[in-house]
Short mmCIF file of C-alpha atoms in Angstrom, two decimals:
data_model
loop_
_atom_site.label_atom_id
_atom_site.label_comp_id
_atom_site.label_asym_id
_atom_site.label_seq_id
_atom_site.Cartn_x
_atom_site.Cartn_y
_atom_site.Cartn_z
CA UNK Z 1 144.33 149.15 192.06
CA UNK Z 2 142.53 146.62 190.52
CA UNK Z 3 141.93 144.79 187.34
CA UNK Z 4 139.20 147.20 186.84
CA UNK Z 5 140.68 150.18 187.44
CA UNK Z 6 143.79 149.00 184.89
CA UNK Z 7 141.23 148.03 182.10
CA UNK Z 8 139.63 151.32 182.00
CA UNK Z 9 142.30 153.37 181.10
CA UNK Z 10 142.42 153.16 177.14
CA UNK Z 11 140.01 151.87 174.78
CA UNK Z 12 141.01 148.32 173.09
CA UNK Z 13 142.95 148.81 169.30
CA UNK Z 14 139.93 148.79 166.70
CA UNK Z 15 139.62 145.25 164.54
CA UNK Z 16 142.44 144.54 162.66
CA UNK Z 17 145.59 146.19 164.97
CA UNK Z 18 147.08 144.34 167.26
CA UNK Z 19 147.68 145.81 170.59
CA UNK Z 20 151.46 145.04 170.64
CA UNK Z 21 153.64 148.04 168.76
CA UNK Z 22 155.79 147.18 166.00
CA UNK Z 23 153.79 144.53 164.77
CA UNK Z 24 152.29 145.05 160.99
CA UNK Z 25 149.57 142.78 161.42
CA UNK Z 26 148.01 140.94 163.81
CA UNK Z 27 149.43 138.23 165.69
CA UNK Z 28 146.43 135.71 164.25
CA UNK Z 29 147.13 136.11 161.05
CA UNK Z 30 151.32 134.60 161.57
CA UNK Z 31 149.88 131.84 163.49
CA UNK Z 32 150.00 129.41 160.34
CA UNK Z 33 153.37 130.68 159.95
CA UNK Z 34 154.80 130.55 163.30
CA UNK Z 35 153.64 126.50 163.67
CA UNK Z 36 154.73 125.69 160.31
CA UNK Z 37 158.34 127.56 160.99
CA UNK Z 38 158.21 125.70 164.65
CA UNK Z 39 157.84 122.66 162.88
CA UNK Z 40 160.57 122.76 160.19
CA UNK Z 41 163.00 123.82 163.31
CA UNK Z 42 162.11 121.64 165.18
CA UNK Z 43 162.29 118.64 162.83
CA UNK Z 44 166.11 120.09 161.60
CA UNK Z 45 167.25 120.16 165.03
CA UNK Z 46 166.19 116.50 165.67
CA UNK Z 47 168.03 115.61 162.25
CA UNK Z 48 170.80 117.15 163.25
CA UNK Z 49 171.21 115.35 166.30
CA UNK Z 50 170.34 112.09 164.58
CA UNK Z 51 173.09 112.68 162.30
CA UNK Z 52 175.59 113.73 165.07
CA UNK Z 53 174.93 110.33 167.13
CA UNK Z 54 174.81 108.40 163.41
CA UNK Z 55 178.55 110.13 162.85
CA UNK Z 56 179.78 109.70 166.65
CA UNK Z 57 182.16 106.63 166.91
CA UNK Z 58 180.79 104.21 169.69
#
């Protein structure tokens, strides 16, 4: 079985759904939201560990 053969067996979700279930809308339109929520955790986590080295007796 190829790639072929596995591409032919349903038709691709019409414009605007998103082929993964459970999902209300499509994945493109949480991308500004998923990098700005990366971002924020990201910078908190490297805060925290600032602070926990800052606090740390040496």
């Amino acid at each position: 079985m190829g790639i072929s053969a596995f591409a032919g067996k349903e038709a691709p979700p019409p414009p605007g759904r998103t082929p993964l279930p459970g999902l209300i809308a499509p994945i493109d339109d949480h991308l500004p939201l998923l990098l700005i929520g990366g971002l924020l955790l990201g910078a908190y986590y490297m805060y925290k560990i600032k602070m926990k080295k800052a606090s740390s007796p040496q």
